[in-house]
Amino acid sequence: MKKILKYSTIIGAAALISASAVTSATADTGGYVRVKGFDSHFHSLGFNQLGCRKSAAVGGTEGSASGSDCKFASEQADLHGSNGTDQHDSLIRRNELRWAKDDGEGLVVGADFGFFRLEMEGTYQDGKATQWRGYTANGGTVYQARLFGNIVVEPFDLLELLGEFGGVEPLVKYNPAHYGISPYAMYGYGVMGGLLTNLNYTRGGNNNSNTSDPVESGAFGGGAMAAVNVGAGVNIGLDKLAKGFAGATGATVPEYFKLPIEFSIGYHWQVGMDDLLFESMDEDLGIDDGGLTYSIGLKW
């Protein structure tokens, strides 16, 4: 399935580039660069190696790997109670890292081929670690970065091109893309990565109140994962909007409305492919994030 997604993206891009050659004379082609901000809901990550389970220890000690060869973390949480069962969730230390979610920012650079775009998108965000395996974190920062190559399709721009090429006036005159308002659909493929630094927490009882409990400090870790990026929204070109408005009404618009500024707003979703780039450990990481995105920049 992953190979189908990758190859279909490549073939689709080639087909769109070939099709654009027919209408390149009338296409509104060019490049653009935009500063981007986005909402993020990504604030926790589980480390569970599928099929690998530790035997539970009792009496307040950590679980031990008995008769297993876990490369990273057990699928079964360690227990901290005398009952030796998974029934009481308050006694379980799950292999999960939590941090304070924070919105991110980034940069989008691309080329417009008339009714579709090819772009590169890089974004960054960070958040303070709040919890590791149920223990309150007293320090630590999670840094996150994403890099995607996207294909952005603007179907209303295609209709406008067909209207101009075929002489069908309604496809142009009543088309919002003619006035700078162009809905889009996006698909991309790339990498999501993260780095945890200086994790500090007290390992002990459920309430972390025992001053004799050992303190873990300076822990760090990280990795990267292939991911897909999908979304939809609308691009708004200020100069094209002003030109279309002036042409439709005959009104004179201020000069600053003719600046080549483009806005974009939409909802994007990133989903990890659960396939580590450097070493496959069959981890069930469940990386996914999504939220409202907004950007502004120049188009030429």
PDB file of C-alpha atoms in Angstrom, residues 72-172:
ATOM      1  CA  PHE A  72      12.816  -1.362  22.443  1.00  0.00           C
ATOM      2  CA  ALA A  73       9.778  -1.456  24.722  1.00  0.00           C
ATOM      3  CA  SER A  74       7.255  -4.011  25.833  1.00  0.00           C
ATOM      4  CA  GLU A  75       3.758  -4.050  24.394  1.00  0.00           C
ATOM      5  CA  GLN A  76       2.599  -4.783  27.941  1.00  0.00           C
ATOM      6  CA  ALA A  77       2.947  -2.006  30.529  1.00  0.00           C
ATOM      7  CA  ASP A  78       4.991  -2.573  33.690  1.00  0.00           C
ATOM      8  CA  LEU A  79       3.040  -3.020  36.923  1.00  0.00           C
ATOM      9  CA  HIS A  80       3.593  -1.291  40.258  1.00  0.00           C
ATOM     10  CA  GLY A  81       1.137  -3.129  42.477  1.00  0.00           C
ATOM     11  CA  SER A  82       0.886  -6.318  44.457  1.00  0.00           C
ATOM     12  CA  ASN A  83      -2.015  -7.784  42.500  1.00  0.00           C
ATOM     13  CA  GLY A  84       0.086  -8.544  39.417  1.00  0.00           C
ATOM     14  CA  THR A  85      -2.749  -7.827  36.957  1.00  0.00           C
ATOM     15  CA  ASP A  86      -3.585  -5.194  34.343  1.00  0.00           C
ATOM     16  CA  GLN A  87      -7.020  -4.524  35.823  1.00  0.00           C
ATOM     17  CA  HIS A  88      -6.124  -1.377  37.813  1.00  0.00           C
ATOM     18  CA  ASP A  89      -5.011   1.262  35.360  1.00  0.00           C
ATOM     19  CA  SER A  90      -3.696   3.547  38.111  1.00  0.00           C
ATOM     20  CA  LEU A  91      -0.998   0.957  38.858  1.00  0.00           C
ATOM     21  CA  ILE A  92       0.215   0.672  35.281  1.00  0.00           C
ATOM     22  CA  ARG A  93       3.221   2.502  33.818  1.00  0.00           C
ATOM     23  CA  ARG A  94       2.657   2.620  30.087  1.00  0.00           C
ATOM     24  CA  ASN A  95       5.485   3.314  27.642  1.00  0.00           C
ATOM     25  CA  GLU A  96       4.204   6.748  26.682  1.00  0.00           C
ATOM     26  CA  LEU A  97       5.771  10.193  26.404  1.00  0.00           C
ATOM     27  CA  ARG A  98       3.534  13.248  26.767  1.00  0.00           C
ATOM     28  CA  TRP A  99       4.367  16.889  26.167  1.00  0.00           C
ATOM     29  CA  ALA A 100       2.586  20.237  26.089  1.00  0.00           C
ATOM     30  CA  LYS A 101       1.172  20.647  22.598  1.00  0.00           C
ATOM     31  CA  ASP A 102       2.123  23.826  20.810  1.00  0.00           C
ATOM     32  CA  ASP A 103       1.334  25.318  17.436  1.00  0.00           C
ATOM     33  CA  GLY A 104       4.074  25.432  14.818  1.00  0.00           C
ATOM     34  CA  GLU A 105       5.405  27.519  12.004  1.00  0.00           C
ATOM     35  CA  GLY A 106       7.272  26.966   8.777  1.00  0.00           C
ATOM     36  CA  LEU A 107       7.933  27.904   5.168  1.00  0.00           C
ATOM     37  CA  VAL A 108       6.290  26.823   1.909  1.00  0.00           C
ATOM     38  CA  VAL A 109       8.095  27.234  -1.437  1.00  0.00           C
ATOM     39  CA  GLY A 110       6.568  26.103  -4.703  1.00  0.00           C
ATOM     40  CA  ALA A 111       5.867  26.442  -8.412  1.00  0.00           C
ATOM     41  CA  ASP A 112       2.421  27.048  -9.919  1.00  0.00           C
ATOM     42  CA  PHE A 113       1.678  25.275 -13.223  1.00  0.00           C
ATOM     43  CA  GLY A 114      -1.765  26.735 -13.794  1.00  0.00           C
ATOM     44  CA  PHE A 115      -4.154  24.252 -12.217  1.00  0.00           C
ATOM     45  CA  PHE A 116      -1.727  22.347  -9.987  1.00  0.00           C
ATOM     46  CA  ARG A 117       1.311  23.150  -7.895  1.00  0.00           C
ATOM     47  CA  LEU A 118       4.439  21.350  -6.757  1.00  0.00           C
ATOM     48  CA  GLU A 119       5.793  22.582  -3.444  1.00  0.00           C
ATOM     49  CA  MET A 120       8.152  21.868  -0.572  1.00  0.00           C
ATOM     50  CA  GLU A 121       6.952  22.476   2.967  1.00  0.00           C
ATOM     51  CA  GLY A 122       9.115  22.580   6.088  1.00  0.00           C
ATOM     52  CA  THR A 123       7.687  23.163   9.573  1.00  0.00           C
ATOM     53  CA  TYR A 124       8.941  23.220  13.169  1.00  0.00           C
ATOM     54  CA  GLN A 125       7.463  23.140  16.678  1.00  0.00           C
ATOM     55  CA  ASP A 126       8.514  22.251  20.212  1.00  0.00           C
ATOM     56  CA  GLY A 127       6.885  21.552  23.569  1.00  0.00           C
ATOM     57  CA  LYS A 128       7.848  20.907  27.180  1.00  0.00           C
ATOM     58  CA  ALA A 129       7.800  17.273  28.313  1.00  0.00           C
ATOM     59  CA  THR A 130       5.040  16.714  30.893  1.00  0.00           C
ATOM     60  CA  GLN A 131       4.996  12.957  31.523  1.00  0.00           C
ATOM     61  CA  TRP A 132       6.946   9.776  30.840  1.00  0.00           C
ATOM     62  CA  ARG A 133       5.401   6.369  31.612  1.00  0.00           C
ATOM     63  CA  GLY A 134       2.969   7.993  34.060  1.00  0.00           C
ATOM     64  CA  TYR A 135       5.650   9.886  36.000  1.00  0.00           C
ATOM     65  CA  THR A 136       5.497  13.671  36.031  1.00  0.00           C
ATOM     66  CA  ALA A 137       8.361  15.199  34.044  1.00  0.00           C
ATOM     67  CA  ASN A 138      10.238  18.002  35.797  1.00  0.00           C
ATOM     68  CA  GLY A 139      12.230  18.934  32.716  1.00  0.00           C
ATOM     69  CA  GLY A 140      12.772  18.113  29.078  1.00  0.00           C
ATOM     70  CA  THR A 141      11.852  19.450  25.659  1.00  0.00           C
ATOM     71  CA  VAL A 142      10.427  17.682  22.600  1.00  0.00           C
ATOM     72  CA  TYR A 143      11.554  19.244  19.297  1.00  0.00           C
ATOM     73  CA  GLN A 144       9.611  18.314  16.164  1.00  0.00           C
ATOM     74  CA  ALA A 145      10.314  18.941  12.489  1.00  0.00           C
ATOM     75  CA  ARG A 146       8.484  17.954   9.305  1.00  0.00           C
ATOM     76  CA  LEU A 147       9.447  18.081   5.651  1.00  0.00           C
ATOM     77  CA  PHE A 148       7.007  17.259   2.856  1.00  0.00           C
ATOM     78  CA  GLY A 149       6.865  17.408  -0.918  1.00  0.00           C
ATOM     79  CA  ASN A 150       3.269  18.199  -1.916  1.00  0.00           C
ATOM     80  CA  ILE A 151       1.083  18.173  -5.006  1.00  0.00           C
ATOM     81  CA  VAL A 152      -1.667  20.796  -4.785  1.00  0.00           C
ATOM     82  CA  VAL A 153      -4.524  20.493  -7.299  1.00  0.00           C
ATOM     83  CA  GLU A 154      -6.827  23.465  -7.998  1.00  0.00           C
ATOM     84  CA  PRO A 155      -9.828  22.130  -9.960  1.00  0.00           C
ATOM     85  CA  PHE A 156     -11.518  25.521 -10.477  1.00  0.00           C
ATOM     86  CA  ASP A 157      -8.361  26.809 -12.194  1.00  0.00           C
ATOM     87  CA  LEU A 158      -8.576  23.837 -14.550  1.00  0.00           C
ATOM     88  CA  LEU A 159     -12.180  24.747 -15.375  1.00  0.00           C
ATOM     89  CA  GLU A 160     -11.103  28.308 -16.088  1.00  0.00           C
ATOM     90  CA  LEU A 161      -8.377  27.097 -18.434  1.00  0.00           C
ATOM     91  CA  LEU A 162     -10.845  24.841 -20.232  1.00  0.00           C
ATOM     92  CA  GLY A 163     -13.257  27.754 -20.524  1.00  0.00           C
ATOM     93  CA  GLU A 164     -10.594  30.011 -22.021  1.00  0.00           C
ATOM     94  CA  PHE A 165      -9.267  27.302 -24.342  1.00  0.00           C
ATOM     95  CA  GLY A 166     -12.723  26.189 -25.508  1.00  0.00           C
ATOM     96  CA  GLY A 167     -14.376  29.579 -25.539  1.00  0.00           C
ATOM     97  CA  VAL A 168     -16.929  28.624 -22.865  1.00  0.00           C
ATOM     98  CA  GLU A 169     -17.478  31.991 -21.180  1.00  0.00           C
ATOM     99  CA  PRO A 170     -19.512  30.788 -18.120  1.00  0.00           C
ATOM    100  CA  LEU A 171     -16.580  28.621 -17.009  1.00  0.00           C
ATOM    101  CA  VAL A 172     -14.558  31.820 -16.741  1.00  0.00           C
TER     102      VAL A 172
END
